[in-house]
Tab-separated table of C-alpha atoms and ligand atoms in Angstrom:
chain	number	residue	atom	x	y	z
A	1	MET	CA	110.750	100.246	116.798
A	2	MET	CA	107.998	99.299	114.384
A	3	ALA	CA	106.242	97.232	117.043
A	4	ASP	CA	106.466	100.163	119.471
A	5	ASN	CA	105.053	102.715	117.061
A	6	GLY	CA	102.453	100.650	115.199
A	7	PRO	CA	100.605	102.094	112.199
A	8	ASP	CA	102.039	105.582	112.784
A	9	ALA	CA	105.461	104.360	111.616
A	10	MET	CA	106.937	103.574	108.206
A	11	PHE	CA	110.279	102.181	107.120
A	12	VAL	CA	112.488	104.256	104.857
A	13	ALA	CA	115.401	102.992	102.754
A	14	GLY	CA	116.598	105.546	100.158
A	15	GLY	CA	113.609	107.803	100.735
A	16	THR	CA	113.331	108.651	97.025
A	17	ASP	CA	109.665	107.657	96.990
A	18	LEU	CA	108.614	108.160	100.609
A	19	TYR	CA	110.080	111.638	101.172
A	20	PRO	CA	108.500	113.255	98.074
A	21	ASN	CA	105.224	111.604	99.110
A	22	MET	CA	105.585	113.011	102.625
A	23	LYS	CA	106.251	116.491	101.212
A	24	ARG	CA	103.023	116.234	99.244
A	25	ARG	CA	101.305	114.810	102.354
A	26	GLN	CA	100.229	111.712	100.452
A	27	GLN	CA	101.907	109.589	103.117
A	28	THR	CA	102.003	111.020	106.642
A	29	PRO	CA	103.901	108.740	109.048
A	30	LYS	CA	104.607	110.196	112.503
A	31	VAL	CA	107.724	108.036	112.870
A	32	VAL	CA	110.141	107.115	110.081
A	33	ILE	CA	112.460	104.191	110.738
A	34	GLY	CA	115.654	104.391	108.703
A	35	LEU	CA	117.109	101.153	107.326
A	36	ALA	CA	120.340	102.589	105.905
A	37	GLN	CA	122.556	101.470	108.793
A	38	ILE	CA	121.411	97.828	108.784
A	39	LYS	CA	124.370	96.207	107.009
A	40	ASP	CA	122.670	92.809	106.644
A	41	LEU	CA	120.118	94.401	104.338
A	42	ARG	CA	122.874	95.461	101.923
A	43	THR	CA	124.454	92.101	101.146
A	44	MET	CA	124.289	90.135	97.911
A	45	LYS	CA	124.743	86.371	98.212
A	46	GLY	CA	124.862	83.309	95.973
A	47	GLN	CA	125.546	82.534	92.345
A	48	PRO	CA	123.156	82.455	89.363
A	49	LYS	CA	123.450	78.640	89.137
A	50	GLU	CA	121.927	78.137	92.586
A	51	GLY	CA	120.016	81.422	92.750
A	52	MET	CA	120.944	84.716	94.386
A	53	VAL	CA	119.725	86.590	97.445
A	54	LEU	CA	119.590	90.379	97.258
A	55	GLY	CA	119.377	92.377	100.486
A	56	ALA	CA	116.415	94.754	100.234
A	57	SER	CA	118.512	97.881	100.913
A	58	LEU	CA	120.999	97.289	98.099
A	59	THR	CA	120.841	100.401	95.968
A	60	LEU	CA	119.705	100.219	92.367
A	61	ALA	CA	123.266	101.257	91.443
A	62	ASP	CA	124.663	98.278	93.444
A	63	VAL	CA	122.347	95.924	91.561
A	64	THR	CA	123.091	97.264	88.076
A	65	ALA	CA	126.860	97.271	88.695
A	66	ASP	CA	127.059	93.606	89.721
A	67	THR	CA	128.496	91.425	86.955
A	68	ARG	CA	126.533	88.337	88.103
A	69	ILE	CA	123.276	90.273	87.770
A	70	GLN	CA	124.321	91.773	84.425
A	71	GLY	CA	125.281	88.358	83.040
A	72	ALA	CA	122.610	86.059	84.435
A	73	TYR	CA	119.675	88.360	85.220
A	74	PRO	CA	119.908	90.987	82.458
A	75	ALA	CA	116.217	91.887	82.801
A	76	VAL	CA	116.787	92.841	86.457
A	77	ALA	CA	119.884	94.874	85.570
A	78	LYS	CA	118.081	96.608	82.699
A	79	ALA	CA	114.938	97.446	84.703
A	80	ALA	CA	117.024	98.838	87.582
A	81	GLU	CA	119.203	100.826	85.196
A	82	LEU	CA	116.157	102.433	83.556
A	83	ILE	CA	114.865	103.787	86.867
A	84	SER	CA	114.998	107.566	87.322
A	85	THR	CA	118.483	109.152	87.317
A	86	PRO	CA	122.020	108.147	88.424
A	87	LEU	CA	121.662	110.261	91.586
A	88	LEU	CA	118.410	108.569	92.540
A	89	ARG	CA	119.796	105.127	91.715
A	90	ASN	CA	122.611	105.805	94.182
A	91	MET	CA	119.993	106.397	96.896
A	92	GLY	CA	116.975	104.302	95.871
A	93	SER	CA	116.921	100.667	96.961
A	94	ILE	CA	115.740	97.566	95.173
A	95	GLY	CA	113.379	96.790	98.094
A	96	GLY	CA	111.907	100.300	98.065
A	97	ASN	CA	111.378	99.927	94.333
A	98	LEU	CA	109.352	96.737	94.754
A	99	LEU	CA	107.223	98.500	97.389
A	100	LEU	CA	106.778	101.722	95.415
A	101	ASP	CA	103.447	103.450	95.969
A	102	THR	CA	100.958	103.268	93.084
A	103	ARG	CA	100.689	106.416	90.973
A	104	CYS	CA	97.896	108.516	89.472
A	105	ASN	CA	97.626	111.986	87.895
A	106	TYR	CA	95.035	112.961	90.527
A	107	TYR	CA	97.175	111.757	93.442
A	108	ASP	CA	100.774	112.657	92.554
A	109	GLN	CA	100.142	116.345	93.112
A	110	ASN	CA	100.872	118.713	95.959
A	111	TYR	CA	98.513	119.090	98.896
A	112	GLU	CA	96.904	122.318	97.653
A	113	TRP	CA	96.226	120.829	94.204
A	114	ARG	CA	94.610	117.763	95.729
A	115	LYS	CA	92.650	119.896	98.208
A	116	ALA	CA	91.299	122.006	95.329
A	117	ILE	CA	89.602	118.908	93.886
A	118	HIS	CA	88.473	117.723	97.362
A	119	PHE	CA	91.141	115.018	97.320
A	120	CYS	CA	90.370	111.478	96.136
A	121	MET	CA	89.686	108.056	97.598
A	122	LYS	CA	93.376	107.094	97.822
A	123	LYS	CA	94.098	109.826	100.391
A	124	ASP	CA	91.784	112.139	102.337
A	125	GLY	CA	88.865	112.022	99.871
A	126	GLU	CA	85.922	109.841	98.928
A	127	ILE	CA	85.622	109.743	95.165
A	128	CYS	CA	87.804	108.326	92.404
A	129	TRP	CA	88.241	111.043	89.766
A	130	VAL	CA	89.352	108.511	87.155
A	131	ALA	CA	86.261	106.329	87.509
A	132	PRO	CA	83.767	108.289	89.664
A	133	SER	CA	81.298	105.423	90.055
A	134	SER	CA	84.031	102.954	90.984
A	135	PRO	CA	84.207	101.583	94.539
A	136	ARG	CA	87.974	101.101	94.193
A	137	CYS	CA	91.126	103.060	93.343
A	138	TRP	CA	92.830	102.386	90.001
A	139	ALA	CA	96.216	103.987	90.728
A	140	VAL	CA	98.925	102.360	88.644
A	141	GLN	CA	101.714	99.968	89.578
A	142	SER	CA	104.741	101.962	88.378
A	143	SER	CA	107.812	100.103	89.621
A	144	ASP	CA	110.159	98.966	86.866
A	145	CYS	CA	111.522	95.997	88.789
A	146	ALA	CA	108.144	94.628	89.957
A	147	PRO	CA	107.048	93.079	86.611
A	148	VAL	CA	110.546	91.654	86.116
A	149	MET	CA	110.591	89.985	89.536
A	150	VAL	CA	107.171	88.449	88.833
A	151	ALA	CA	108.260	87.291	85.356
A	152	ILE	CA	111.424	85.549	86.569
A	153	GLY	CA	109.650	83.930	89.553
A	154	ALA	CA	111.524	85.792	92.314
A	155	LYS	CA	110.449	85.482	95.940
A	156	VAL	CA	110.517	87.982	98.795
A	157	LYS	CA	111.136	87.489	102.516
A	158	LEU	CA	108.994	89.484	104.938
A	159	VAL	CA	109.959	89.694	108.603
A	160	SER	CA	108.080	91.067	111.598
A	161	ASN	CA	107.839	90.554	115.348
A	162	SER	CA	105.284	87.825	114.716
A	163	GLY	CA	107.572	85.774	112.467
A	164	GLU	CA	108.763	85.598	108.894
A	165	ARG	CA	107.382	84.358	105.594
A	166	VAL	CA	108.617	83.921	102.043
A	167	ILE	CA	106.113	84.599	99.265
A	168	SER	CA	106.407	84.850	95.495
A	169	ALA	CA	106.798	88.309	93.980
A	170	ALA	CA	103.463	87.704	92.225
A	171	GLU	CA	101.757	87.193	95.608
A	172	LEU	CA	103.218	90.448	96.921
A	173	TYR	CA	100.933	92.491	94.661
A	174	ASN	CA	97.216	93.110	94.828
A	175	ASP	CA	94.926	94.540	92.153
A	176	ASP	CA	93.896	97.619	94.137
A	177	GLY	CA	95.432	101.095	93.945
A	178	ILE	CA	95.205	101.613	97.719
A	179	ARG	CA	95.858	98.124	99.136
A	180	HIS	CA	98.352	97.303	96.403
A	181	LEU	CA	100.649	95.177	98.573
A	182	ASN	CA	99.945	91.901	100.323
A	183	LYS	CA	102.312	93.024	103.057
A	184	ARG	CA	101.401	94.234	106.508
A	185	PRO	CA	102.814	97.691	107.388
A	186	ASP	CA	104.843	96.137	110.234
A	187	GLU	CA	106.554	93.648	107.906
A	188	LEU	CA	110.105	94.446	106.859
A	189	LEU	CA	111.163	93.268	103.405
A	190	THR	CA	114.590	91.799	104.058
A	191	GLU	CA	115.530	89.707	101.013
A	192	ILE	CA	114.695	89.182	97.368
A	193	HIS	CA	115.396	85.641	96.184
A	194	LEU	CA	116.285	85.347	92.508
A	195	PRO	CA	115.731	81.775	91.259
A	196	PRO	CA	118.467	79.690	89.588
A	197	VAL	CA	118.703	80.781	85.962
A	198	ASN	CA	118.344	77.215	84.708
A	199	GLY	CA	117.970	77.955	80.991
A	200	TRP	CA	115.462	80.808	81.349
A	201	ARG	CA	116.073	83.995	79.353
A	202	ALA	CA	114.385	87.278	80.211
A	203	THR	CA	114.208	90.894	79.106
A	204	TYR	CA	112.408	94.117	79.989
A	205	TRP	CA	111.127	96.905	77.749
A	206	LYS	CA	109.986	100.240	79.157
A	207	LEU	CA	107.791	102.923	77.589
A	208	ARG	CA	108.110	106.462	78.958
A	209	ARG	CA	107.906	110.011	77.681
A	210	ARG	CA	111.463	111.188	78.448
A	211	GLY	CA	114.308	108.846	77.653
A	212	SER	CA	116.496	110.506	80.301
A	213	PHE	CA	114.200	109.697	83.221
A	214	ASP	CA	110.536	108.974	83.742
A	215	PHE	CA	108.244	106.462	85.380
A	216	PRO	CA	107.062	103.676	83.079
A	217	VAL	CA	103.658	104.082	81.449
A	218	LEU	CA	104.105	100.559	80.134
A	219	GLY	CA	106.670	97.938	81.097
A	220	VAL	CA	106.879	94.500	79.518
A	221	ALA	CA	108.864	91.789	81.289
A	222	THR	CA	109.145	88.562	79.325
A	223	SER	CA	110.832	85.419	80.564
A	224	LEU	CA	111.097	82.319	78.357
A	225	LYS	CA	112.362	78.774	78.663
A	226	PHE	CA	113.309	77.239	75.330
A	227	SER	CA	113.551	73.510	74.566
A	228	ALA	CA	116.609	72.223	72.727
A	229	ASP	CA	114.703	72.419	69.414
A	230	GLY	CA	113.785	76.085	69.976
A	231	THR	CA	110.164	75.588	71.024
A	232	ILE	CA	108.826	77.417	74.072
A	233	GLU	CA	108.681	75.088	77.066
A	234	ASP	CA	107.429	77.677	79.565
A	235	SER	CA	106.930	81.423	79.689
A	236	LYS	CA	105.865	84.441	81.684
A	237	ILE	CA	104.804	87.686	80.030
A	238	ILE	CA	104.067	90.373	82.615
A	239	LEU	CA	102.762	93.867	81.894
A	240	GLY	CA	103.572	96.756	84.212
A	241	GLY	CA	101.972	100.215	84.206
A	242	VAL	CA	98.622	98.977	82.894
A	243	GLY	CA	96.857	98.225	86.183
A	244	SER	CA	97.267	98.432	89.949
A	245	HIS	CA	99.403	95.279	89.926
A	246	PRO	CA	101.734	93.530	87.459
A	247	VAL	CA	99.364	91.863	84.966
A	248	GLU	CA	100.070	88.381	83.597
A	249	ALA	CA	99.314	88.072	79.867
A	250	VAL	CA	97.997	84.511	80.204
A	251	ALA	CA	96.474	84.262	76.719
A	252	ALA	CA	99.766	85.348	75.107
A	253	GLN	CA	101.648	82.717	77.118
A	254	LYS	CA	99.201	80.074	75.818
A	255	VAL	CA	99.798	81.160	72.229
A	256	ILE	CA	103.548	80.634	72.408
A	257	ALA	CA	103.485	77.440	74.538
A	258	GLY	CA	104.951	74.506	72.579
A	259	ASN	CA	105.631	76.717	69.528
A	260	LYS	CA	108.705	78.184	67.903
A	261	LEU	CA	108.798	81.982	67.864
A	262	THR	CA	107.982	82.496	64.191
A	263	GLU	CA	106.700	85.897	63.040
A	264	ASP	CA	103.128	84.507	62.911
A	265	VAL	CA	103.323	83.182	66.477
A	266	ILE	CA	104.824	86.453	67.718
A	267	ARG	CA	102.060	88.465	66.017
A	268	GLU	CA	99.341	86.252	67.502
A	269	ALA	CA	100.881	86.422	70.989
A	270	ALA	CA	101.208	90.207	70.798
A	271	GLN	CA	97.549	90.472	69.820
A	272	ALA	CA	96.585	88.249	72.771
A	273	ALA	CA	98.698	90.357	75.164
A	274	TYR	CA	96.879	93.479	74.000
A	275	GLN	CA	93.585	92.240	75.548
A	276	PRO	CA	94.520	92.245	79.274
A	277	ALA	CA	96.277	95.631	78.993
A	278	LYS	CA	93.531	97.924	80.279
A	279	PRO	CA	95.196	101.250	81.029
A	280	LEU	CA	92.998	104.052	82.374
A	281	ASP	CA	93.325	107.761	81.782
A	282	ASN	CA	95.428	108.439	84.905
A	283	THR	CA	99.051	108.504	83.742
A	284	ASP	CA	100.984	110.035	80.869
A	285	PHE	CA	99.966	109.581	77.188
A	286	ALA	CA	96.571	108.655	75.749
A	287	MET	CA	95.347	105.377	77.197
A	288	THR	CA	94.386	103.944	73.810
A	289	TRP	CA	97.918	104.532	72.539
A	290	ARG	CA	99.428	102.938	75.650
A	291	LYS	CA	97.217	99.894	75.102
A	292	GLU	CA	98.222	99.754	71.454
A	293	MET	CA	101.893	99.927	72.463
A	294	ALA	CA	101.502	96.761	74.573
A	295	ARG	CA	101.237	94.862	71.288
A	296	PHE	CA	104.496	96.324	69.927
A	297	TYR	CA	106.391	95.923	73.163
A	298	VAL	CA	105.379	92.295	73.678
A	299	SER	CA	106.402	91.407	70.130
A	300	GLY	CA	109.655	93.334	70.654
A	301	THR	CA	110.573	91.344	73.760
A	302	LEU	CA	109.745	88.051	72.030
A	303	ARG	CA	111.845	88.925	68.962
A	304	GLU	CA	114.764	89.963	71.185
A	305	LEU	CA	114.709	86.673	73.109
A	306	ALA	CA	114.230	84.585	69.957
A	307	THR	CA	117.498	85.761	68.428
B	401	FAD	C1	112.236	111.950	89.943
B	401	FAD	C2	111.971	110.511	90.258
B	401	FAD	C3	111.922	109.593	89.224
B	401	FAD	C4	111.669	108.252	89.496
B	401	FAD	N1	111.614	107.361	88.446
B	401	FAD	C5	111.325	106.059	88.689
B	401	FAD	C6	111.243	105.150	87.597
B	401	FAD	O1	111.452	105.487	86.438
B	401	FAD	N2	110.917	103.857	87.882
B	401	FAD	C7	110.691	103.421	89.145
B	401	FAD	O2	110.406	102.226	89.315
B	401	FAD	N3	110.790	104.255	90.203
B	401	FAD	C8	111.110	105.569	90.008
B	401	FAD	N4	111.204	106.444	91.059
B	401	FAD	C9	110.865	105.997	92.416
B	401	FAD	C10	112.033	105.600	93.319
B	401	FAD	O3	113.162	106.427	93.118
B	401	FAD	C11	112.469	104.142	93.142
B	401	FAD	O4	111.350	103.320	93.021
B	401	FAD	C12	113.365	103.667	94.294
B	401	FAD	O5	113.882	102.406	93.998
B	401	FAD	C13	112.633	103.588	95.618
B	401	FAD	O6	113.518	103.077	96.578
B	401	FAD	P1	113.807	103.838	97.956
B	401	FAD	O7	114.798	103.024	98.711
B	401	FAD	O8	114.169	105.256	97.742
B	401	FAD	O9	112.371	103.728	98.614
B	401	FAD	P2	111.766	104.504	99.899
B	401	FAD	O10	111.310	105.839	99.427
B	401	FAD	O11	112.790	104.484	100.998
B	401	FAD	O12	110.595	103.561	100.241
B	401	FAD	C14	109.545	103.311	99.337
B	401	FAD	C15	108.447	102.529	100.077
B	401	FAD	O13	108.933	101.270	100.476
B	401	FAD	C16	108.928	101.119	101.904
B	401	FAD	N5	110.155	100.402	102.221
B	401	FAD	C17	111.408	100.655	101.727
B	401	FAD	N6	112.246	99.670	102.087
B	401	FAD	C18	111.511	98.785	102.820
B	401	FAD	C19	111.807	97.536	103.450
B	401	FAD	N7	113.017	97.002	103.383
B	401	FAD	N8	110.812	96.891	104.083
B	401	FAD	C20	109.567	97.416	104.167
B	401	FAD	N9	109.224	98.587	103.588
B	401	FAD	C21	110.195	99.246	102.924
B	401	FAD	C22	108.823	102.531	102.465
B	401	FAD	O14	108.162	102.542	103.715
B	401	FAD	C23	107.999	103.209	101.379
B	401	FAD	O15	106.650	102.905	101.546
B	401	FAD	C24	111.479	107.817	90.836
B	401	FAD	C25	111.528	108.739	91.872
B	401	FAD	C26	111.772	110.075	91.595
B	401	FAD	C27	111.834	111.052	92.731
B	402	SF4	S1	92.643	106.062	90.628
B	402	SF4	FE1	91.022	107.337	91.552
B	402	SF4	S2	91.126	106.985	93.787
B	402	SF4	FE2	93.009	106.191	92.849
B	402	SF4	S3	94.490	107.845	93.037
B	402	SF4	FE3	93.520	108.087	91.030
B	402	SF4	S4	91.751	109.420	91.331
B	402	SF4	FE4	92.464	108.735	93.331
C-alpha cells in the first residue's frame, strides 16, 4: 500500500500523535495505512540475557506491564510509563513514540493560529519564529523513549519494498527539526532490538510542568557499566528535549570514565553535561532554567545508579 501511494501516504499505529497533527493540519497525508491489525508487529521476543525484540506496534501499556522489561530494562519501563495518560498509553505504540514528530510552541497550534503568524518553516511557511535568521528548524525532540533507546544502545529494523536495514537508535535521529529522522517515509519500523543487559544499569528522569501528564521539556537517560571495583567502565548520558535530536553529553561521559561516582565526580560530570544542553525558547518553561535543570537531572541519575 505504501509503495502504491508514495509520499501521499503515512503509517499510523495508535494515532495519538498523527491524528492530532492531522486535525491541526500539521501533517496532511491523503492515505493513512493502519498497522493495528498486523499481529507480527505486536510480539515481544527474547530474554534480557540475550537481548529482546519489541514489535513496533506494542502499546506503551504492553511495554510497561512486562516483567522482563520492568526487571532488566527499568529505564525503558519508566520512560514509557511517564508518557501522557493511561488512556493514551493503551493506544500509543512504542514505535510511534520513537518516531514522534518534533515539537515547537509555534508549530503545535491549530491551523488558524499558525495562519495568523504566516505559518513557519516546518509547515507551510518560510521563516523560523524561534530563530528568524536561521536556515533550519529547531523544533524539539520530545519522545520520552528516544533518549533511553539511544542510551542503552538499542537498534531499530526498518523495512520497505526495497529491502530492510538495522540501524542504531542513535543513527535514527537527525539534528534538524524538519528532517529529524534518518528514515525514508516508505520505511516501516518493524522491530526495536534491546541489547543484552550484560551488567549495564540505566535510568531515566523527566522534567515536565504537570506531573499527571505532559511532554518532557528535559529528559535525561543515563546508562552505566560498572567494573567490579565500582569504577565506571563505560557510559552513555543522553539528553532529550534540549535539541532536535537526543544529545549525547560526551564531556560528562569523559569525566566519569575510569572513576568512581564520588560527589566530586558527579558534580564535575553534571557541570560538563550542562554545556551541550542548548534549549531554545520554543517549549514550556524559561530556557535558561531548563538548561540549569540539566545539571540537577544528570547528577540525580548518576546518584541513583551509584547506590
Ligand atoms: C495529550 C498527549 C500527551 C502526550 N504526552 C506524551 C509524552 O509525555 N511523552 C511522549 O513521548 N509522547 C507523548 N505523546 C505523544 C504520543 O501519545 C506518544 O508518543 C505515542 O507513543 C505515539 O505512538 P502512536 O502509536 O500513537 O503513534 P502514531 O500517532 O500512530 O504515529 C506517530 C508517527 O509515527 C509513524 N509511525 C507509527 N508507527 C510506525 C511504524 N511502525 N513504522 C513507520 N512509521 C510509524 C506515524 O506515521 C507518525 O508519523 C502525547 C500525546 C498526547 C495526545
Ligand atoms: S523551530 Fe522555527 S521552523 Fe521549527 S517549528 Fe519552531 S518556529 Fe517553526
